Amino acid sequence: MSEQGNGTGKTEDNTVFIGRKDTMDYVTAVVTQFKAGSDEVIIRARGKAISRAVDVAEIVRHRFIREAVVKDVRIGTEAMVSDQGESTNVSSIEIVLAR
């Protein structure tokens, strides 16, 4: 999963990658995507950021865009290679919000 973007956790399409920033930064990115006309926004996270992704989705749904629904949730495992060359598995999640 390539995490290229503009530094805000948002890419040029309708995907928001969750990282270490404050939860509300990602909520703002998702709401901005919806306000720009997207019918769906995908929230992606790996590892420890998974719980933050769930928080973002719930805050968007309950506080900002009440008509948004969780259309799909996909979970998986990604093989990653560490700096030392060791392979490790990292859990991942994709939450698709739609309105």
C-alpha positions as semicolon CSV with decimal commas, in nm:
position;residue;x (nm);y (nm);z (nm)
1;M;0,000;0,000;0,000
2;S;0,169;0,316;-0,118
3;E;0,126;0,613;0,114
4;Q;0,195;0,899;-0,121
5;G;0,004;1,216;-0,054
6;N;0,033;1,578;0,032
7;G;0,130;1,544;0,397
8;T;-0,224;1,572;0,531
9;G;-0,299;1,201;0,513
10;K;-0,509;1,270;0,203
11;T;-0,428;1,161;-0,151
12;E;-0,554;1,289;-0,483
13;D;-0,842;1,039;-0,487
14;N;-1,097;0,963;-0,218
15;T;-0,863;0,774;0,018
16;V;-0,747;0,904;0,356
17;F;-0,446;0,726;0,510
18;I;-0,443;0,727;0,890
19;G;-0,111;0,775;1,067
20;R;0,020;0,945;1,380
21;K;-0,150;1,284;1,355
22;D;-0,437;1,398;1,572
23;T;-0,768;1,224;1,505
24;M;-0,944;1,548;1,416
25;D;-0,693;1,615;1,135
26;Y;-0,815;1,298;0,965
27;V;-1,180;1,376;1,041
28;T;-1,131;1,709;0,865
29;A;-0,974;1,532;0,565
30;V;-1,270;1,292;0,536
31;V;-1,530;1,569;0,573
32;T;-1,345;1,774;0,310
33;Q;-1,362;1,481;0,067
34;F;-1,738;1,454;0,116
35;K;-1,786;1,832;0,083
36;A;-1,586;1,823;-0,242
37;G;-1,847;1,592;-0,389
38;S;-1,719;1,241;-0,320
39;D;-1,996;0,987;-0,265
40;E;-1,750;0,747;-0,098
41;V;-1,439;0,798;0,112
42;I;-1,200;0,516;0,198
43;I;-1,021;0,532;0,532
44;R;-0,707;0,314;0,542
45;A;-0,480;0,229;0,834
46;R;-0,221;-0,024;0,942
47;G;-0,099;-0,151;1,276
48;K;-0,154;0,072;1,577
49;A;-0,342;0,329;1,368
50;I;-0,636;0,091;1,315
51;S;-0,817;0,208;1,628
52;R;-0,770;0,570;1,519
53;A;-0,926;0,484;1,179
54;V;-1,233;0,345;1,356
55;D;-1,251;0,660;1,571
56;V;-1,232;0,880;1,259
57;A;-1,514;0,690;1,088
58;E;-1,738;0,709;1,395
59;I;-1,673;1,078;1,459
60;V;-1,752;1,160;1,095
61;R;-2,074;0,957;1,107
62;H;-2,203;1,081;1,441
63;R;-2,090;1,444;1,454
64;F;-2,035;1,580;1,104
65;I;-2,206;1,385;0,826
66;R;-2,496;1,203;0,986
67;E;-2,619;1,055;0,657
68;A;-2,284;0,876;0,607
69;V;-2,296;0,499;0,647
70;V;-2,030;0,231;0,665
71;K;-2,059;0,066;0,325
72;D;-1,778;-0,185;0,367
73;V;-1,500;-0,286;0,605
74;R;-1,204;-0,487;0,480
75;I;-0,937;-0,627;0,708
76;G;-0,618;-0,799;0,612
77;T;-0,252;-0,861;0,677
78;E;0,033;-0,706;0,484
79;A;0,385;-0,846;0,476
80;M;0,641;-0,573;0,542
81;V;1,019;-0,584;0,532
82;S;1,193;-0,401;0,816
83;D;1,510;-0,195;0,781
84;Q;1,705;-0,498;0,901
85;G;1,560;-0,708;0,619
86;E;1,325;-0,911;0,840
87;S;0,972;-0,985;0,721
88;T;0,687;-0,895;0,957
89;N;0,311;-0,906;0,923
90;V;0,109;-0,592;0,988
91;S;-0,269;-0,583;1,020
92;S;-0,458;-0,341;0,796
93;I;-0,810;-0,205;0,766
94;E;-1,010;-0,021;0,501
95;I;-1,335;0,145;0,603
96;V;-1,556;0,266;0,318
97;L;-1,792;0,548;0,416
98;A;-2,071;0,641;0,175
99;R;-2,361;0,881;0,169
